[in-house]
Structures are given as structure tokens and as C-alpha cells.
Short mmCIF file of C-alpha atoms in Angstrom, two decimals:
data_model
loop_
_atom_site.label_atom_id
_atom_site.label_comp_id
_atom_site.label_asym_id
_atom_site.label_seq_id
_atom_site.Cartn_x
_atom_site.Cartn_y
_atom_site.Cartn_z
CA MET A 30 -1.86 -75.73 10.80
CA THR A 31 0.04 -72.72 12.05
CA SER A 32 -0.90 -71.65 15.52
CA THR A 33 -0.27 -68.19 16.88
CA PRO A 34 2.32 -67.77 19.67
CA ALA A 35 -0.42 -66.73 22.11
CA LYS A 36 -2.37 -69.90 21.51
CA LYS A 37 0.79 -71.96 21.91
CA GLY A 38 1.63 -70.14 25.13
CA ILE A 39 -1.72 -70.96 26.69
CA ASP A 40 -1.52 -74.53 25.48
CA THR A 41 1.91 -74.97 27.09
CA ILE A 42 0.35 -74.05 30.42
CA LEU A 43 -2.76 -76.18 29.87
CA LYS A 44 -0.57 -79.15 29.03
CA LYS A 45 0.68 -79.22 32.61
CA PRO A 46 -1.47 -81.54 34.73
CA ILE A 47 -1.03 -79.28 37.74
CA ALA A 48 -2.74 -76.44 35.86
CA ALA A 49 -5.60 -78.79 34.97
CA GLY A 50 -5.88 -79.89 38.60
CA ILE A 51 -6.05 -76.33 39.91
CA ILE A 52 -8.63 -75.29 37.30
CA ILE A 53 -10.80 -78.36 38.00
CA GLY A 54 -10.69 -77.59 41.75
CA PHE A 55 -11.72 -74.00 41.07
CA ALA A 56 -14.50 -75.06 38.69
CA ALA A 57 -15.85 -77.64 41.14
CA ALA A 58 -16.11 -75.03 43.89
CA LEU A 59 -17.68 -72.47 41.53
CA VAL A 60 -20.24 -75.03 40.35
CA GLN A 61 -21.20 -75.79 43.94
CA ALA A 62 -21.58 -72.07 44.69
CA LEU A 63 -23.91 -71.75 41.68
CA LEU A 64 -25.85 -75.00 41.76
CA PHE A 65 -26.08 -76.06 45.40
CA PRO A 66 -29.57 -74.49 45.74
CA ALA A 67 -30.78 -76.99 43.12
CA GLY A 68 -29.90 -79.87 45.44
CA GLY A 69 -26.94 -81.55 47.04
CA PRO A 70 -24.83 -83.30 47.90
CA VAL A 71 -21.83 -81.18 48.79
CA ALA A 72 -18.43 -81.65 47.12
CA TYR A 73 -20.26 -82.90 44.03
CA GLY A 74 -18.88 -80.44 41.48
CA PHE A 75 -17.09 -83.08 39.45
CA CYS A 76 -17.19 -86.85 39.66
CA VAL A 77 -16.94 -89.17 36.69
CA ALA A 78 -18.53 -92.17 38.41
CA CYS A 79 -21.38 -90.36 40.20
CA HIS A 80 -22.18 -88.05 37.29
CA SER A 81 -22.26 -91.01 34.85
CA ARG A 82 -24.54 -92.82 37.28
CA ASP A 83 -26.88 -89.82 37.54
CA PHE A 84 -26.88 -89.37 33.76
CA ILE A 85 -27.73 -92.99 32.86
CA ASP A 86 -30.10 -93.57 35.81
CA VAL A 87 -32.22 -90.50 35.04
CA ILE A 88 -32.44 -91.45 31.36
CA TRP A 89 -33.41 -95.00 32.36
CA ASN A 90 -35.99 -93.69 34.82
CA ASN A 91 -37.51 -91.45 32.16
CA ILE A 92 -37.76 -94.21 29.56
CA PHE A 93 -38.84 -97.14 31.72
CA GLY A 94 -40.58 -95.34 34.58
CA THR A 95 -38.24 -96.83 37.20
CA SER A 96 -36.93 -94.93 40.21
CA LEU A 97 -33.23 -95.74 40.24
CA PHE A 98 -31.07 -93.72 42.63
CA ALA A 99 -29.60 -90.42 41.51
CA ALA A 100 -28.29 -87.46 43.48
CA PRO A 101 -30.90 -84.80 44.39
CA ILE A 102 -29.24 -82.30 42.06
CA SER A 103 -29.99 -84.61 39.11
CA LEU A 104 -33.56 -85.37 40.16
CA ALA A 105 -34.54 -81.73 40.72
CA GLY A 106 -35.10 -80.72 37.11
CA ALA A 107 -35.90 -82.35 33.79
CA LEU A 108 -32.26 -83.00 32.95
CA PRO A 109 -29.52 -84.53 35.14
CA VAL A 110 -25.91 -83.35 35.35
CA LEU A 111 -24.41 -83.53 31.85
CA THR A 112 -20.74 -83.37 32.84
CA ILE A 113 -19.91 -86.64 31.11
CA VAL A 114 -21.37 -85.48 27.79
CA GLY A 115 -19.38 -82.26 28.15
CA VAL A 116 -16.15 -84.15 28.85
CA LEU A 117 -16.59 -86.30 25.75
CA ILE A 118 -17.35 -83.28 23.54
CA GLY A 119 -14.55 -81.18 25.04
CA ALA A 120 -11.96 -83.91 24.58
CA VAL A 121 -13.09 -84.65 21.00
CA VAL A 122 -12.89 -80.96 20.09
CA ALA A 123 -9.44 -80.59 21.70
CA ALA A 124 -8.20 -83.76 19.97
CA LEU A 125 -9.48 -82.50 16.59
CA VAL A 126 -8.13 -78.96 17.04
CA TYR A 127 -4.65 -80.27 17.89
CA ARG A 128 -4.88 -83.13 15.38
CA GLU A 129 -4.45 -85.83 17.98
CA PHE A 130 -7.51 -87.84 17.01
CA ARG A 131 -6.39 -91.35 16.00
CA LEU A 132 -8.76 -94.25 15.62
CA LYS A 133 -7.23 -97.11 17.58
CA LYS A 134 -8.67 -100.47 16.62
CA ALA A 135 -9.13 -103.14 19.23
CA THR A 136 -9.41 -106.92 19.30
CA ALA A 137 -12.70 -108.50 20.37
CA LEU A 138 -10.99 -109.92 23.46
CA GLY A 139 -9.69 -106.47 24.38
CA CYS A 140 -13.18 -105.01 24.05
CA VAL A 141 -14.68 -107.68 26.32
CA LYS A 142 -11.88 -107.12 28.85
CA TYR A 143 -12.43 -103.37 28.90
CA THR A 144 -16.23 -103.69 29.11
CA LEU A 145 -15.92 -105.98 32.13
CA GLY A 146 -13.24 -103.67 33.56
CA GLY A 147 -15.52 -100.67 33.20
CA PHE A 148 -18.39 -102.58 34.76
CA PHE A 149 -16.47 -103.63 37.87
CA PHE A 150 -14.71 -100.28 38.11
CA MET A 151 -18.06 -98.53 38.24
CA VAL A 152 -19.52 -100.93 40.81
CA CYS A 153 -16.50 -100.44 43.09
CA ALA A 154 -16.44 -96.67 42.57
CA LEU A 155 -20.12 -96.38 43.46
CA LEU A 156 -19.53 -98.60 46.48
CA MET A 157 -17.03 -95.94 47.58
CA GLY A 158 -19.54 -93.25 46.72
CA ALA A 159 -16.92 -91.51 44.65
CA CYS A 160 -14.41 -91.86 41.88
CA PRO A 161 -10.87 -90.62 42.57
CA TYR A 162 -12.01 -87.10 41.64
CA ARG A 163 -14.82 -86.83 44.13
CA ILE A 164 -12.47 -88.34 46.73
CA ALA A 165 -10.17 -85.38 46.07
CA LEU A 166 -13.06 -82.92 46.33
CA ARG A 167 -14.33 -84.54 49.52
CA ILE A 168 -10.89 -84.39 51.11
CA GLY A 169 -10.77 -80.73 50.08
CA TYR A 170 -14.13 -80.33 51.77
CA GLY A 171 -12.76 -81.80 54.98
CA ASP A 172 -14.40 -85.23 54.86
CA LEU A 173 -11.98 -87.48 56.74
CA ILE A 174 -13.74 -90.66 55.59
CA ALA A 175 -12.65 -89.81 52.05
CA LEU A 176 -9.04 -90.17 53.27
CA PHE A 177 -9.75 -93.89 53.78
CA GLY A 178 -10.81 -93.99 50.14
CA LEU A 179 -7.58 -92.34 49.01
CA VAL A 180 -5.49 -94.73 51.10
CA ALA A 181 -7.43 -97.66 49.63
CA ILE A 182 -6.88 -96.40 46.08
CA VAL A 183 -3.13 -96.04 46.74
CA ILE A 184 -3.02 -99.62 48.10
CA GLY A 185 -5.00 -100.78 45.05
CA VAL A 186 -2.58 -99.06 42.67
CA LEU A 187 0.39 -100.68 44.47
CA ILE A 188 -1.24 -104.11 44.03
CA GLY A 189 -2.03 -103.26 40.39
CA VAL A 190 1.58 -102.23 39.73
CA LYS A 191 2.81 -105.51 41.32
CA ILE A 192 0.45 -107.52 39.08
CA ALA A 193 1.51 -105.58 35.98
CA LEU A 194 5.22 -106.12 36.74
CA LYS A 195 4.63 -109.87 37.32
CA LYS A 196 2.83 -110.06 33.95
CA MET A 197 5.75 -108.35 32.21
CA GLU A 198 8.24 -110.81 33.73
CA ALA A 199 6.19 -113.83 32.70
CA MET B 11 -23.96 -63.02 49.03
CA ASP B 12 -27.21 -64.95 48.68
CA PRO B 13 -27.19 -68.10 46.54
CA LEU B 14 -29.27 -68.36 43.36
CA ALA B 15 -33.00 -68.95 43.64
CA LYS B 16 -33.85 -72.66 43.60
CA ASP B 17 -35.71 -72.69 40.25
CA VAL B 18 -32.94 -70.73 38.52
CA ALA B 19 -30.32 -73.13 39.87
CA ILE B 20 -32.36 -76.13 38.69
CA MET B 21 -32.58 -74.67 35.18
CA LEU B 22 -28.84 -74.03 35.17
CA VAL B 23 -27.85 -77.59 36.17
CA PRO B 24 -27.57 -79.13 32.66
CA ILE B 25 -26.09 -75.97 31.10
CA VAL B 26 -23.44 -75.34 33.74
CA THR B 27 -22.43 -79.00 34.03
CA ILE B 28 -22.05 -79.46 30.26
CA ILE B 29 -19.81 -76.36 30.10
CA LEU B 30 -17.84 -77.63 33.12
CA GLY B 31 -17.49 -80.99 31.37
CA PHE B 32 -16.30 -79.36 28.16
CA ILE B 33 -13.56 -77.46 30.03
CA ILE B 34 -12.47 -80.56 31.95
CA GLY B 35 -12.52 -82.66 28.77
CA TRP B 36 -10.34 -80.09 27.00
CA LEU B 37 -7.90 -79.93 29.93
CA GLY B 38 -7.88 -83.71 30.24
CA GLN B 39 -7.04 -84.10 26.56
CA ARG B 40 -4.28 -81.50 26.60
CA SER B 41 -2.59 -82.55 29.83
CA GLY B 42 -3.28 -86.29 30.02
CA PHE B 43 -4.60 -85.60 33.54
CA CYS B 44 -5.16 -88.84 35.42
CA SER B 45 -5.49 -89.48 39.14
CA ILE B 46 -4.71 -93.19 39.22
CA GLY B 47 -2.09 -92.71 36.51
CA GLY B 48 -0.39 -90.15 38.76
CA ILE B 49 -0.09 -92.56 41.67
CA ARG B 50 0.96 -95.38 39.30
CA ASP B 51 3.70 -93.32 37.61
CA PHE B 52 5.04 -92.36 41.01
CA PHE B 53 5.36 -95.98 42.13
CA LEU B 54 6.65 -97.26 38.78
CA PHE B 55 8.96 -94.50 37.59
CA ARG B 56 9.12 -91.99 40.48
CA GLN B 57 7.58 -89.51 38.04
CA THR B 58 5.53 -86.79 39.68
CA ARG B 59 4.17 -84.96 36.61
CA LEU B 60 0.65 -86.42 36.81
CA LEU B 61 0.72 -86.80 40.59
CA LYS B 62 1.25 -83.05 40.92
CA GLY B 63 -2.00 -82.58 39.04
CA TYR B 64 -3.94 -84.75 41.47
CA VAL B 65 -2.38 -83.18 44.56
CA GLY B 66 -3.01 -79.79 42.96
CA LEU B 67 -6.67 -80.73 42.59
CA ILE B 68 -7.03 -81.58 46.30
CA LEU B 69 -5.30 -78.38 47.43
CA SER B 70 -7.10 -76.18 44.92
CA ALA B 71 -10.45 -77.72 45.88
CA PHE B 72 -9.78 -76.86 49.53
CA VAL B 73 -8.64 -73.31 48.79
CA PHE B 74 -11.53 -72.49 46.47
CA TYR B 75 -14.13 -74.17 48.68
CA LEU B 76 -12.79 -71.92 51.43
CA ILE B 77 -12.95 -68.79 49.26
CA PHE B 78 -16.40 -69.50 47.82
CA SER B 79 -17.77 -70.55 51.22
CA LEU B 80 -16.90 -67.05 52.44
CA ILE B 81 -18.70 -65.49 49.46
CA VAL B 82 -21.81 -67.75 49.41
CA PRO B 83 -21.88 -69.38 52.88
CA SER B 84 -25.27 -71.07 52.50
CA ALA B 85 -24.13 -73.11 49.49
CA PHE B 86 -21.41 -74.75 51.59
CA PRO B 87 -23.08 -76.43 54.58
CA ASN B 88 -20.82 -78.27 57.00
CA PHE B 89 -17.64 -76.80 55.58
CA PHE B 90 -15.20 -76.07 58.41
CA TRP B 91 -16.11 -79.62 59.37
CA LEU B 92 -14.03 -79.61 62.56
CA ILE B 93 -16.34 -77.00 64.04
CA GLU B 94 -19.58 -77.55 62.19
CA ASN B 95 -19.95 -81.28 61.61
CA PRO B 96 -22.49 -82.39 64.21
CA GLY B 97 -21.53 -86.05 63.95
CA GLY B 98 -17.89 -85.51 64.90
CA ILE B 99 -14.70 -85.54 62.87
CA LEU B 100 -15.26 -89.00 61.36
CA ALA B 101 -18.87 -88.49 60.35
CA ALA B 102 -19.32 -88.42 56.60
CA ILE B 103 -20.43 -85.17 55.06
CA PRO B 104 -24.03 -85.22 53.85
CA GLY B 105 -24.40 -87.00 50.55
CA ALA B 106 -22.52 -90.21 51.26
CA PRO B 107 -24.59 -92.94 49.63
CA GLY B 108 -27.06 -95.31 51.17
CA GLY B 109 -27.32 -93.76 54.63
CA LEU B 110 -24.86 -96.34 55.99
CA SER B 111 -23.18 -96.10 59.38
CA VAL B 112 -19.66 -94.65 59.66
CA ALA B 113 -18.09 -98.11 60.06
CA ALA B 114 -20.01 -99.46 57.05
CA THR B 115 -19.02 -96.45 54.95
CA ILE B 116 -15.35 -96.96 55.81
CA ILE B 117 -15.57 -100.66 54.89
CA CYS B 118 -17.17 -99.72 51.53
CA MET B 119 -14.47 -97.11 50.97
CA LEU B 120 -11.65 -99.58 51.62
CA VAL B 121 -13.07 -102.46 49.56
CA GLY B 122 -14.21 -100.23 46.70
CA GLY B 123 -11.04 -98.15 46.71
CA ILE B 124 -8.66 -101.10 46.51
CA PHE B 125 -10.45 -102.54 43.47
CA VAL B 126 -10.75 -99.11 41.85
CA GLY B 127 -6.97 -98.80 42.21
CA ILE B 128 -6.26 -102.27 40.81
CA ILE B 129 -8.61 -102.02 37.82
CA GLY B 130 -7.56 -98.45 37.05
CA THR B 131 -3.88 -99.43 37.07
CA LEU B 132 -4.28 -102.56 34.94
CA LEU B 133 -6.51 -100.93 32.31
CA GLY B 134 -4.44 -97.81 31.91
CA GLY B 135 -6.29 -95.09 33.71
CA CYS B 136 -8.96 -93.59 35.84
CA PRO B 137 -12.46 -92.98 34.40
CA LEU B 138 -11.65 -89.44 33.22
CA ARG B 139 -8.67 -90.77 31.26
CA GLN B 140 -10.91 -93.46 29.74
CA LEU B 141 -13.44 -90.83 28.64
CA VAL B 142 -10.68 -88.72 27.12
CA MET B 143 -9.08 -91.70 25.38
CA THR B 144 -12.51 -92.59 23.99
CA SER B 145 -12.71 -89.10 22.54
CA GLU B 146 -9.25 -89.52 21.04
CA GLY B 147 -10.53 -92.53 19.10
CA ASN B 148 -9.55 -95.43 21.38
CA ILE B 149 -12.19 -98.09 20.86
CA LYS B 150 -11.20 -100.17 23.89
CA SER B 151 -11.77 -97.17 26.16
CA GLY B 152 -15.14 -96.69 24.51
CA PHE B 153 -16.10 -100.18 25.66
CA PHE B 154 -14.81 -99.30 29.14
CA VAL B 155 -17.24 -96.36 29.20
CA ILE B 156 -20.10 -98.60 28.03
CA GLY B 157 -19.17 -101.05 30.77
CA MET B 158 -19.23 -98.17 33.28
CA LEU B 159 -22.74 -97.14 32.26
CA VAL B 160 -24.04 -100.71 32.50
CA GLY B 161 -22.29 -101.05 35.86
CA ALA B 162 -24.03 -97.91 37.10
CA LEU B 163 -27.46 -99.27 36.15
CA VAL B 164 -26.79 -102.66 37.75
CA PHE B 165 -25.39 -101.02 40.89
CA SER B 166 -28.40 -98.72 41.33
CA GLY B 167 -30.88 -101.45 40.41
CA PHE B 168 -29.53 -104.33 42.49
CA ILE B 169 -26.18 -104.04 44.23
CA LEU B 170 -26.92 -100.91 46.28
CA GLY B 171 -29.90 -102.68 47.88
CA TRP B 172 -27.84 -105.81 48.55
CA VAL B 173 -25.09 -103.80 50.24
CA VAL B 174 -27.56 -101.99 52.50
CA ASP B 175 -29.27 -105.32 53.36
CA LEU B 176 -25.93 -106.98 54.03
CA PHE B 177 -24.84 -104.33 56.53
CA ALA B 178 -28.27 -104.41 58.17
CA LEU B 179 -27.97 -108.21 58.46
CA ILE B 180 -24.56 -108.17 60.15
CA GLY B 181 -25.60 -105.14 62.18
CA ILE B 182 -22.87 -102.66 61.25
#
């Protein structure tokens, strides 16, 4: 596939994580400016953990008639926030366009490990009330409590790195 | 400027968030953006490529919250927290889960955050990275996402109540 220089130029910029970070920050603020009247909370423009929770809880509520917790913004209308669906579609399309889609097979043990990992990750993230992204947004919004979350994540990563290095030595 | 009418905003929620997600998914795929990965790479290799992205997100969020709060003030309650937050500097902004006390919220933050950091580091990325890797065809990450969804249901169904009860019991 031959891509035009213009397309390549934009892609070079978009490949820089700092560009992605700035655009996500802008988009999160714009989304709050547009959607806050539908319901809070604040600094909720983008969060993988909370938006997944809203998505699955509202679906579950609709099917089984339960009343699991979701943010007001997701309970206001018929549909919750669909950010997670968008992320999956966007990343698939980008991977296909740039031919980076590769099916990576996994062992059964690996799948069990990752399922459990995802489970406990989500529980801990919801305990924090945020994934690392909403922590960033909340700090940007001036919530000092979120700083504790960031410090905790940094400590967690340090412990994780220590464990990973130990495993490599063994 | 006045914010959108409530019913218009409610109708826009799924549309706007799916577009937002698409853009973030595209960016995440192109750049390999990852918050936990950024901190990990800094500690392991002193690489700041991904970390710059995460720091950029925090700064950009602050700047654009500031700009948009000047344009649509009523959509940004309690911004300028030092002046406007009635509970003081340490009070959580509205929307922190469970209606817990400040001390309880900080304990949840610390416990949750440490494990988020450990799991994210050992399994190769933060949740956005896992979503993007799923989209790139990584089956293990797909199971991580399934685990996340199950975890969300179990947390909302059981664990959230237990946590609130626990803090009520020990009186924090």
C-alpha cells in the first residue's frame, strides 16, 4: 500500500505518545463541556475502568432487571457511555489500515492468567474509583486525592518491576 | 456560553462517547500510548517516550479544563478547587464512588493503586493498552478484557457493598 506524504506526515505526529496524550486531554475536556448536562461526575471524559463498568452494568441491568451501580451520565438515557466500544473499533480500524493486525495465539494457561489479571485489575481500579486515565483527568481537575492514587500506582509499578526482574533472574 | 439542554446532552452521550473512543483507539494503536507502561519504561530503561504521553495528558487535561471552564462555566462545577471546593483542599471532587469519607477514599486509592500498578506492570500494560492489543489480534489481552468486564460486574454486585460496610464497621 502506498501512502501519500501528507498521510505519512500526520501519522508521524500521531505516533508520538505525547501527541496522543494532549489530544486525549483536549477530547476529555470537550466531552465534559458537551455532555455534563446529561449527568456527572466531573473529570469523567475518559476512563477505561469506569466506562467499562458503566457499559457492562447498564447492559446487565437492562437484561436482568438489576440495579447495579453506574455513573449518572450512563443512567440518564437508554444507552450508557460507549467509549470502550469506540476504542476497540478505532484500534481495529487503525491496525487494519496500517496492516499491523496479527493474530497472536495464546496458551490456555496464559488465557486463565490474563482473565484473572483483568478481573483483579478491574476490582482494584474501581476501588480507586479510576483507572490511570481518570486519575490523570482528576489531577488535571485539581482533585488532590487523585495524587494519592498516582503515587500508589507508581509504587505498584516499582514493585511490579522488582518482581519482573526477580523472575528474569530465576 | 450556556451548556446544551439536558435532553439533547442525554441523546448525545452514546454518539459522542463512541466517536471519542474511536479517536482514542486510533491514537492508542498508532502511538502505543500506555500510562503504566510509561512509568515502567522509565524505571526499567530510563525511557521517557511513553511517560511524556502520560504527563502530557495530565497537563493537557488541566489546560483544556481551564479553557473550556471559561467558555462553559456551568459544565465545570468545583473547578478552581482551591477557591470553590467547599470541603477543603483534600475533599474529593463530586463523583468519587461510594460516598466514603476522605480517609476511607485515600485508603481505597492507596490499596487499589498499588495493585493496579503491580498487575499492569506484570501483564504488560494498562487497560487502554490491553484494549488496543485485543484489537491488534492479541488473544491473551482479549481474555484480560473479559476478565475486566466480569470484575466490574462482581465489584458492582458485591464488593462495593462490602467495602462500604467495612468502613462503616471500623468507623472511618
